[in-house]
Amino acid sequence: MRNDILRIEKGGYSKTAVLTKIDALNALLMAADSADPNVIRPQLDKVNAIKLTREKGGLFGKQGFSVEDTDAYIAKLEEQLMEKLR
């Protein structure tokens, strides 16, 4: 995540959910180098099942990670993982 920054916005994705999903995808990326792709794919399905919930918006809403930034970053990670699994 060197050059990528997840901005903070009111009503964005829950920080805990985003970090959980990113950590799981990064772990799969590292495991994909040495593991059998048939082992990684079921785990990828579990990671994809992690729902990214949004924080409450409005006047007293909480801040979370930007939806746009998060979706783009997760898509990049998934693309890298799919390249390794080919």
PDB file of N, CA and C in Angstrom:
ATOM      1  N   MET A   1       0.833  -1.179   0.000  1.00  0.00           N
ATOM      2  CA  MET A   1       0.000   0.000   0.000  1.00  0.00           C
ATOM      3  C   MET A   1       0.875   1.237   0.000  1.00  0.00           C
ATOM      4  N   ARG A   2       1.999   1.191  -0.626  1.00  0.00           N
ATOM      5  CA  ARG A   2       2.944   2.306  -0.624  1.00  0.00           C
ATOM      6  C   ARG A   2       2.343   3.618  -1.097  1.00  0.00           C
ATOM      7  N   ASN A   3       1.889   3.624  -2.339  1.00  0.00           N
ATOM      8  CA  ASN A   3       1.396   4.867  -2.932  1.00  0.00           C
ATOM      9  C   ASN A   3      -0.108   5.013  -2.814  1.00  0.00           C
ATOM     10  N   ASP A   4      -0.767   3.979  -2.352  1.00  0.00           N
ATOM     11  CA  ASP A   4      -2.216   4.023  -2.238  1.00  0.00           C
ATOM     12  C   ASP A   4      -2.598   4.493  -0.840  1.00  0.00           C
ATOM     13  N   ILE A   5      -3.522   5.429  -0.825  1.00  0.00           N
ATOM     14  CA  ILE A   5      -3.990   5.961   0.446  1.00  0.00           C
ATOM     15  C   ILE A   5      -5.494   5.798   0.492  1.00  0.00           C
ATOM     16  N   LEU A   6      -5.985   5.257   1.570  1.00  0.00           N
ATOM     17  CA  LEU A   6      -7.416   5.152   1.769  1.00  0.00           C
ATOM     18  C   LEU A   6      -7.857   6.384   2.559  1.00  0.00           C
ATOM     19  N   ARG A   7      -8.548   7.252   1.864  1.00  0.00           N
ATOM     20  CA  ARG A   7      -9.013   8.477   2.527  1.00  0.00           C
ATOM     21  C   ARG A   7     -10.115   8.150   3.531  1.00  0.00           C
ATOM     22  N   ILE A   8     -10.313   9.063   4.451  1.00  0.00           N
ATOM     23  CA  ILE A   8     -11.354   8.935   5.468  1.00  0.00           C
ATOM     24  C   ILE A   8     -12.532   9.804   5.041  1.00  0.00           C
ATOM     25  N   GLU A   9     -13.740   9.257   5.186  1.00  0.00           N
ATOM     26  CA  GLU A   9     -14.930  10.039   4.878  1.00  0.00           C
ATOM     27  C   GLU A   9     -16.045   9.638   5.834  1.00  0.00           C
ATOM     28  N   LYS A  10     -16.909  10.571   6.096  1.00  0.00           N
ATOM     29  CA  LYS A  10     -18.044  10.299   6.962  1.00  0.00           C
ATOM     30  C   LYS A  10     -18.981   9.330   6.243  1.00  0.00           C
ATOM     31  N   GLY A  11     -19.356   8.282   6.924  1.00  0.00           N
ATOM     32  CA  GLY A  11     -20.258   7.300   6.349  1.00  0.00           C
ATOM     33  C   GLY A  11     -19.575   6.299   5.435  1.00  0.00           C
ATOM     34  N   GLY A  12     -18.235   6.245   5.446  1.00  0.00           N
ATOM     35  CA  GLY A  12     -17.496   5.294   4.606  1.00  0.00           C
ATOM     36  C   GLY A  12     -17.567   3.888   5.174  1.00  0.00           C
ATOM     37  N   TYR A  13     -16.766   3.008   4.595  1.00  0.00           N
ATOM     38  CA  TYR A  13     -16.712   1.629   5.073  1.00  0.00           C
ATOM     39  C   TYR A  13     -16.102   1.570   6.463  1.00  0.00           C
ATOM     40  N   SER A  14     -16.581   0.633   7.246  1.00  0.00           N
ATOM     41  CA  SER A  14     -16.053   0.397   8.580  1.00  0.00           C
ATOM     42  C   SER A  14     -14.561   0.073   8.498  1.00  0.00           C
ATOM     43  N   LYS A  15     -13.770   0.747   9.296  1.00  0.00           N
ATOM     44  CA  LYS A  15     -12.323   0.545   9.259  1.00  0.00           C
ATOM     45  C   LYS A  15     -11.952  -0.890   9.627  1.00  0.00           C
ATOM     46  N   THR A  16     -12.646  -1.453  10.600  1.00  0.00           N
ATOM     47  CA  THR A  16     -12.352  -2.820  11.034  1.00  0.00           C
ATOM     48  C   THR A  16     -12.612  -3.817   9.914  1.00  0.00           C
ATOM     49  N   ALA A  17     -13.740  -3.676   9.224  1.00  0.00           N
ATOM     50  CA  ALA A  17     -14.083  -4.599   8.142  1.00  0.00           C
ATOM     51  C   ALA A  17     -13.094  -4.482   6.992  1.00  0.00           C
ATOM     52  N   VAL A  18     -12.716  -3.256   6.653  1.00  0.00           N
ATOM     53  CA  VAL A  18     -11.774  -3.043   5.549  1.00  0.00           C
ATOM     54  C   VAL A  18     -10.420  -3.646   5.877  1.00  0.00           C
ATOM     55  N   LEU A  19      -9.908  -3.372   7.063  1.00  0.00           N
ATOM     56  CA  LEU A  19      -8.599  -3.898   7.438  1.00  0.00           C
ATOM     57  C   LEU A  19      -8.601  -5.421   7.526  1.00  0.00           C
ATOM     58  N   THR A  20      -9.704  -5.998   7.986  1.00  0.00           N
ATOM     59  CA  THR A  20      -9.824  -7.455   8.051  1.00  0.00           C
ATOM     60  C   THR A  20      -9.740  -8.055   6.653  1.00  0.00           C
ATOM     61  N   LYS A  21     -10.481  -7.470   5.704  1.00  0.00           N
ATOM     62  CA  LYS A  21     -10.493  -7.995   4.339  1.00  0.00           C
ATOM     63  C   LYS A  21      -9.139  -7.803   3.656  1.00  0.00           C
ATOM     64  N   ILE A  22      -8.520  -6.640   3.834  1.00  0.00           N
ATOM     65  CA  ILE A  22      -7.214  -6.376   3.215  1.00  0.00           C
ATOM     66  C   ILE A  22      -6.149  -7.308   3.787  1.00  0.00           C
ATOM     67  N   ASP A  23      -6.167  -7.515   5.095  1.00  0.00           N
ATOM     68  CA  ASP A  23      -5.205  -8.433   5.718  1.00  0.00           C
ATOM     69  C   ASP A  23      -5.377  -9.855   5.179  1.00  0.00           C
ATOM     70  N   ALA A  24      -6.622 -10.291   5.028  1.00  0.00           N
ATOM     71  CA  ALA A  24      -6.873 -11.638   4.517  1.00  0.00           C
ATOM     72  C   ALA A  24      -6.405 -11.766   3.064  1.00  0.00           C
ATOM     73  N   LEU A  25      -6.655 -10.745   2.249  1.00  0.00           N
ATOM     74  CA  LEU A  25      -6.206 -10.783   0.853  1.00  0.00           C
ATOM     75  C   LEU A  25      -4.684 -10.782   0.765  1.00  0.00           C
ATOM     76  N   ASN A  26      -4.028  -9.986   1.595  1.00  0.00           N
ATOM     77  CA  ASN A  26      -2.562  -9.968   1.602  1.00  0.00           C
ATOM     78  C   ASN A  26      -1.992 -11.318   2.035  1.00  0.00           C
ATOM     79  N   ALA A  27      -2.625 -11.962   3.000  1.00  0.00           N
ATOM     80  CA  ALA A  27      -2.174 -13.284   3.433  1.00  0.00           C
ATOM     81  C   ALA A  27      -2.311 -14.295   2.296  1.00  0.00           C
ATOM     82  N   LEU A  28      -3.403 -14.203   1.549  1.00  0.00           N
ATOM     83  CA  LEU A  28      -3.584 -15.101   0.406  1.00  0.00           C
ATOM     84  C   LEU A  28      -2.559 -14.816  -0.684  1.00  0.00           C
ATOM     85  N   LEU A  29      -2.234 -13.546  -0.885  1.00  0.00           N
ATOM     86  CA  LEU A  29      -1.212 -13.199  -1.875  1.00  0.00           C
ATOM     87  C   LEU A  29       0.128 -13.828  -1.523  1.00  0.00           C
ATOM     88  N   MET A  30       0.488 -13.774  -0.261  1.00  0.00           N
ATOM     89  CA  MET A  30       1.755 -14.378   0.164  1.00  0.00           C
ATOM     90  C   MET A  30       1.709 -15.892   0.053  1.00  0.00           C
ATOM     91  N   ALA A  31       0.572 -16.482   0.401  1.00  0.00           N
ATOM     92  CA  ALA A  31       0.443 -17.936   0.337  1.00  0.00           C
ATOM     93  C   ALA A  31       0.385 -18.435  -1.098  1.00  0.00           C
ATOM     94  N   ALA A  32      -0.069 -17.616  -2.022  1.00  0.00           N
ATOM     95  CA  ALA A  32      -0.214 -18.031  -3.420  1.00  0.00           C
ATOM     96  C   ALA A  32       1.130 -18.325  -4.071  1.00  0.00           C
ATOM     97  N   ASP A  33       2.202 -17.771  -3.537  1.00  0.00           N
ATOM     98  CA  ASP A  33       3.521 -18.034  -4.090  1.00  0.00           C
ATOM     99  C   ASP A  33       3.944 -19.491  -3.918  1.00  0.00           C
ATOM    100  N   SER A  34       3.530 -20.095  -2.808  1.00  0.00           N
ATOM    101  CA  SER A  34       4.015 -21.446  -2.527  1.00  0.00           C
ATOM    102  C   SER A  34       2.912 -22.498  -2.430  1.00  0.00           C
ATOM    103  N   ALA A  35       1.673 -22.082  -2.339  1.00  0.00           N
ATOM    104  CA  ALA A  35       0.586 -23.046  -2.145  1.00  0.00           C
ATOM    105  C   ALA A  35      -0.059 -23.427  -3.478  1.00  0.00           C
ATOM    106  N   ASP A  36      -0.778 -24.526  -3.436  1.00  0.00           N
ATOM    107  CA  ASP A  36      -1.520 -25.009  -4.596  1.00  0.00           C
ATOM    108  C   ASP A  36      -2.726 -24.083  -4.827  1.00  0.00           C
ATOM    109  N   PRO A  37      -2.955 -23.654  -6.064  1.00  0.00           N
ATOM    110  CA  PRO A  37      -4.103 -22.778  -6.350  1.00  0.00           C
ATOM    111  C   PRO A  37      -5.444 -23.376  -5.933  1.00  0.00           C
ATOM    112  N   ASN A  38      -5.547 -24.700  -5.942  1.00  0.00           N
ATOM    113  CA  ASN A  38      -6.796 -25.343  -5.536  1.00  0.00           C
ATOM    114  C   ASN A  38      -7.059 -25.188  -4.043  1.00  0.00           C
ATOM    115  N   VAL A  39      -6.025 -24.893  -3.279  1.00  0.00           N
ATOM    116  CA  VAL A  39      -6.177 -24.644  -1.842  1.00  0.00           C
ATOM    117  C   VAL A  39      -6.538 -23.179  -1.610  1.00  0.00           C
ATOM    118  N   ILE A  40      -6.000 -22.293  -2.429  1.00  0.00           N
ATOM    119  CA  ILE A  40      -6.208 -20.858  -2.255  1.00  0.00           C
ATOM    120  C   ILE A  40      -7.619 -20.440  -2.661  1.00  0.00           C
ATOM    121  N   ARG A  41      -8.152 -21.026  -3.725  1.00  0.00           N
ATOM    122  CA  ARG A  41      -9.461 -20.587  -4.245  1.00  0.00           C
ATOM    123  C   ARG A  41     -10.597 -20.678  -3.225  1.00  0.00           C
ATOM    124  N   PRO A  42     -10.729 -21.767  -2.462  1.00  0.00           N
ATOM    125  CA  PRO A  42     -11.801 -21.800  -1.448  1.00  0.00           C
ATOM    126  C   PRO A  42     -11.607 -20.734  -0.369  1.00  0.00           C
ATOM    127  N   GLN A  43     -10.356 -20.462  -0.044  1.00  0.00           N
ATOM    128  CA  GLN A  43     -10.092 -19.427   0.952  1.00  0.00           C
ATOM    129  C   GLN A  43     -10.449 -18.054   0.395  1.00  0.00           C
ATOM    130  N   LEU A  44     -10.234 -17.859  -0.903  1.00  0.00           N
ATOM    131  CA  LEU A  44     -10.599 -16.597  -1.549  1.00  0.00           C
ATOM    132  C   LEU A  44     -12.107 -16.393  -1.494  1.00  0.00           C
ATOM    133  N   ASP A  45     -12.862 -17.476  -1.644  1.00  0.00           N
ATOM    134  CA  ASP A  45     -14.316 -17.371  -1.539  1.00  0.00           C
ATOM    135  C   ASP A  45     -14.734 -16.908  -0.145  1.00  0.00           C
ATOM    136  N   LYS A  46     -14.032 -17.394   0.880  1.00  0.00           N
ATOM    137  CA  LYS A  46     -14.328 -16.969   2.254  1.00  0.00           C
ATOM    138  C   LYS A  46     -14.009 -15.491   2.443  1.00  0.00           C
ATOM    139  N   VAL A  47     -12.896 -15.043   1.861  1.00  0.00           N
ATOM    140  CA  VAL A  47     -12.510 -13.634   1.980  1.00  0.00           C
ATOM    141  C   VAL A  47     -13.519 -12.755   1.244  1.00  0.00           C
ATOM    142  N   ASN A  48     -13.964 -13.206   0.083  1.00  0.00           N
ATOM    143  CA  ASN A  48     -14.951 -12.434  -0.670  1.00  0.00           C
ATOM    144  C   ASN A  48     -16.289 -12.355   0.047  1.00  0.00           C
ATOM    145  N   ALA A  49     -16.545 -13.298   0.955  1.00  0.00           N
ATOM    146  CA  ALA A  49     -17.790 -13.292   1.722  1.00  0.00           C
ATOM    147  C   ALA A  49     -17.770 -12.248   2.839  1.00  0.00           C
ATOM    148  N   ILE A  50     -16.606 -11.692   3.136  1.00  0.00           N
ATOM    149  CA  ILE A  50     -16.522 -10.652   4.170  1.00  0.00           C
ATOM    150  C   ILE A  50     -17.235  -9.403   3.650  1.00  0.00           C
ATOM    151  N   LYS A  51     -18.274  -9.016   4.340  1.00  0.00           N
ATOM    152  CA  LYS A  51     -19.061  -7.860   3.923  1.00  0.00           C
ATOM    153  C   LYS A  51     -18.426  -6.581   4.455  1.00  0.00           C
ATOM    154  N   LEU A  52     -18.358  -5.586   3.593  1.00  0.00           N
ATOM    155  CA  LEU A  52     -17.852  -4.283   3.996  1.00  0.00           C
ATOM    156  C   LEU A  52     -19.049  -3.425   4.388  1.00  0.00           C
ATOM    157  N   THR A  53     -19.222  -3.271   5.687  1.00  0.00           N
ATOM    158  CA  THR A  53     -20.341  -2.484   6.188  1.00  0.00           C
ATOM    159  C   THR A  53     -19.968  -1.009   6.200  1.00  0.00           C
ATOM    160  N   ARG A  54     -20.974  -0.180   6.129  1.00  0.00           N
ATOM    161  CA  ARG A  54     -20.736   1.261   6.125  1.00  0.00           C
ATOM    162  C   ARG A  54     -21.079   1.845   7.489  1.00  0.00           C
ATOM    163  N   GLU A  55     -20.322   2.857   7.855  1.00  0.00           N
ATOM    164  CA  GLU A  55     -20.594   3.586   9.087  1.00  0.00           C
ATOM    165  C   GLU A  55     -21.819   4.471   8.872  1.00  0.00           C
ATOM    166  N   LYS A  56     -22.434   4.871   9.953  1.00  0.00           N
ATOM    167  CA  LYS A  56     -23.577   5.770   9.861  1.00  0.00           C
ATOM    168  C   LYS A  56     -23.129   7.131   9.349  1.00  0.00           C
ATOM    169  N   GLY A  57     -23.867   7.674   8.425  1.00  0.00           N
ATOM    170  CA  GLY A  57     -23.586   9.020   7.935  1.00  0.00           C
ATOM    171  C   GLY A  57     -24.397  10.032   8.731  1.00  0.00           C
ATOM    172  N   GLY A  58     -24.509  11.203   8.220  1.00  0.00           N
ATOM    173  CA  GLY A  58     -25.321  12.216   8.872  1.00  0.00           C
ATOM    174  C   GLY A  58     -24.525  13.095   9.808  1.00  0.00           C
ATOM    175  N   LEU A  59     -25.246  13.894  10.560  1.00  0.00           N
ATOM    176  CA  LEU A  59     -24.629  14.895  11.423  1.00  0.00           C
ATOM    177  C   LEU A  59     -23.717  14.274  12.479  1.00  0.00           C
ATOM    178  N   PHE A  60     -24.169  13.212  13.103  1.00  0.00           N
ATOM    179  CA  PHE A  60     -23.372  12.573  14.152  1.00  0.00           C
ATOM    180  C   PHE A  60     -22.782  11.248  13.683  1.00  0.00           C
ATOM    181  N   GLY A  61     -22.606  11.113  12.403  1.00  0.00           N
ATOM    182  CA  GLY A  61     -22.105   9.869  11.830  1.00  0.00           C
ATOM    183  C   GLY A  61     -20.630   9.643  12.120  1.00  0.00           C
ATOM    184  N   LYS A  62     -20.220   8.401  11.960  1.00  0.00           N
ATOM    185  CA  LYS A  62     -18.821   8.029  12.167  1.00  0.00           C
ATOM    186  C   LYS A  62     -18.065   8.117  10.853  1.00  0.00           C
ATOM    187  N   GLN A  63     -16.760   8.205  10.976  1.00  0.00           N
ATOM    188  CA  GLN A  63     -15.920   8.229   9.787  1.00  0.00           C
ATOM    189  C   GLN A  63     -15.402   6.829   9.508  1.00  0.00           C
ATOM    190  N   GLY A  64     -15.246   6.555   8.220  1.00  0.00           N
ATOM    191  CA  GLY A  64     -14.712   5.271   7.789  1.00  0.00           C
ATOM    192  C   GLY A  64     -13.837   5.496   6.569  1.00  0.00           C
ATOM    193  N   PHE A  65     -13.364   4.405   5.985  1.00  0.00           N
ATOM    194  CA  PHE A  65     -12.536   4.518   4.792  1.00  0.00           C
ATOM    195  C   PHE A  65     -13.407   4.844   3.586  1.00  0.00           C
ATOM    196  N   SER A  66     -12.872   5.650   2.686  1.00  0.00           N
ATOM    197  CA  SER A  66     -13.566   6.051   1.472  1.00  0.00           C
ATOM    198  C   SER A  66     -14.008   4.818   0.681  1.00  0.00           C
ATOM    199  N   VAL A  67     -15.263   4.808   0.281  1.00  0.00           N
ATOM    200  CA  VAL A  67     -15.819   3.679  -0.466  1.00  0.00           C
ATOM    201  C   VAL A  67     -15.096   3.536  -1.807  1.00  0.00           C
ATOM    202  N   GLU A  68     -14.905   4.634  -2.500  1.00  0.00           N
ATOM    203  CA  GLU A  68     -14.261   4.619  -3.811  1.00  0.00           C
ATOM    204  C   GLU A  68     -12.817   4.106  -3.714  1.00  0.00           C
ATOM    205  N   ASP A  69     -12.050   4.641  -2.769  1.00  0.00           N
ATOM    206  CA  ASP A  69     -10.655   4.240  -2.600  1.00  0.00           C
ATOM    207  C   ASP A  69     -10.546   2.763  -2.202  1.00  0.00           C
ATOM    208  N   THR A  70     -11.409   2.353  -1.283  1.00  0.00           N
ATOM    209  CA  THR A  70     -11.371   0.983  -0.787  1.00  0.00           C
ATOM    210  C   THR A  70     -11.713  -0.012  -1.889  1.00  0.00           C
ATOM    211  N   ASP A  71     -12.760   0.276  -2.646  1.00  0.00           N
ATOM    212  CA  ASP A  71     -13.151  -0.626  -3.730  1.00  0.00           C
ATOM    213  C   ASP A  71     -12.036  -0.760  -4.764  1.00  0.00           C
ATOM    214  N   ALA A  72     -11.383   0.350  -5.086  1.00  0.00           N
ATOM    215  CA  ALA A  72     -10.291   0.319  -6.069  1.00  0.00           C
ATOM    216  C   ALA A  72      -9.103  -0.479  -5.528  1.00  0.00           C
ATOM    217  N   TYR A  73      -8.765  -0.285  -4.263  1.00  0.00           N
ATOM    218  CA  TYR A  73      -7.620  -0.973  -3.675  1.00  0.00           C
ATOM    219  C   TYR A  73      -7.870  -2.481  -3.576  1.00  0.00           C
ATOM    220  N   ILE A  74      -9.063  -2.868  -3.157  1.00  0.00           N
ATOM    221  CA  ILE A  74      -9.393  -4.287  -3.038  1.00  0.00           C
ATOM    222  C   ILE A  74      -9.427  -4.935  -4.421  1.00  0.00           C
ATOM    223  N   ALA A  75      -9.915  -4.212  -5.415  1.00  0.00           N
ATOM    224  CA  ALA A  75      -9.926  -4.746  -6.784  1.00  0.00           C
ATOM    225  C   ALA A  75      -8.504  -5.009  -7.271  1.00  0.00           C
ATOM    226  N   LYS A  76      -7.571  -4.098  -6.921  1.00  0.00           N
ATOM    227  CA  LYS A  76      -6.160  -4.295  -7.300  1.00  0.00           C
ATOM    228  C   LYS A  76      -5.582  -5.546  -6.647  1.00  0.00           C
ATOM    229  N   LEU A  77      -5.873  -5.723  -5.364  1.00  0.00           N
ATOM    230  CA  LEU A  77      -5.374  -6.899  -4.647  1.00  0.00           C
ATOM    231  C   LEU A  77      -5.941  -8.182  -5.253  1.00  0.00           C
ATOM    232  N   GLU A  78      -7.227  -8.174  -5.558  1.00  0.00           N
ATOM    233  CA  GLU A  78      -7.854  -9.363  -6.138  1.00  0.00           C
ATOM    234  C   GLU A  78      -7.282  -9.657  -7.525  1.00  0.00           C
ATOM    235  N   GLU A  79      -6.993  -8.614  -8.288  1.00  0.00           N
ATOM    236  CA  GLU A  79      -6.391  -8.795  -9.611  1.00  0.00           C
ATOM    237  C   GLU A  79      -5.006  -9.426  -9.497  1.00  0.00           C
ATOM    238  N   GLN A  80      -4.202  -8.940  -8.552  1.00  0.00           N
ATOM    239  CA  GLN A  80      -2.875  -9.509  -8.334  1.00  0.00           C
ATOM    240  C   GLN A  80      -2.977 -10.980  -7.927  1.00  0.00           C
ATOM    241  N   LEU A  81      -3.926 -11.280  -7.087  1.00  0.00           N
ATOM    242  CA  LEU A  81      -4.106 -12.649  -6.629  1.00  0.00           C
ATOM    243  C   LEU A  81      -4.538 -13.556  -7.780  1.00  0.00           C
ATOM    244  N   MET A  82      -5.435 -13.097  -8.615  1.00  0.00           N
ATOM    245  CA  MET A  82      -5.888 -13.906  -9.743  1.00  0.00           C
ATOM    246  C   MET A  82      -4.751 -14.156 -10.732  1.00  0.00           C
ATOM    247  N   GLU A  83      -3.870 -13.185 -10.907  1.00  0.00           N
ATOM    248  CA  GLU A  83      -2.697 -13.373 -11.774  1.00  0.00           C
ATOM    249  C   GLU A  83      -1.794 -14.471 -11.238  1.00  0.00           C
ATOM    250  N   LYS A  84      -1.631 -14.515  -9.927  1.00  0.00           N
ATOM    251  CA  LYS A  84      -0.774 -15.541  -9.326  1.00  0.00           C
ATOM    252  C   LYS A  84      -1.413 -16.917  -9.406  1.00  0.00           C
ATOM    253  N   LEU A  85      -2.744 -16.965  -9.415  1.00  0.00           N
ATOM    254  CA  LEU A  85      -3.427 -18.250  -9.439  1.00  0.00           C
ATOM    255  C   LEU A  85      -3.533 -18.842 -10.836  1.00  0.00           C
ATOM    256  N   ARG A  86      -3.206 -18.065 -11.865  1.00  0.00           N
ATOM    257  CA  ARG A  86      -3.275 -18.586 -13.246  1.00  0.00           C
ATOM    258  C   ARG A  86      -2.124 -19.489 -13.547  1.00  0.00           C
TER     259      ARG A  86
END
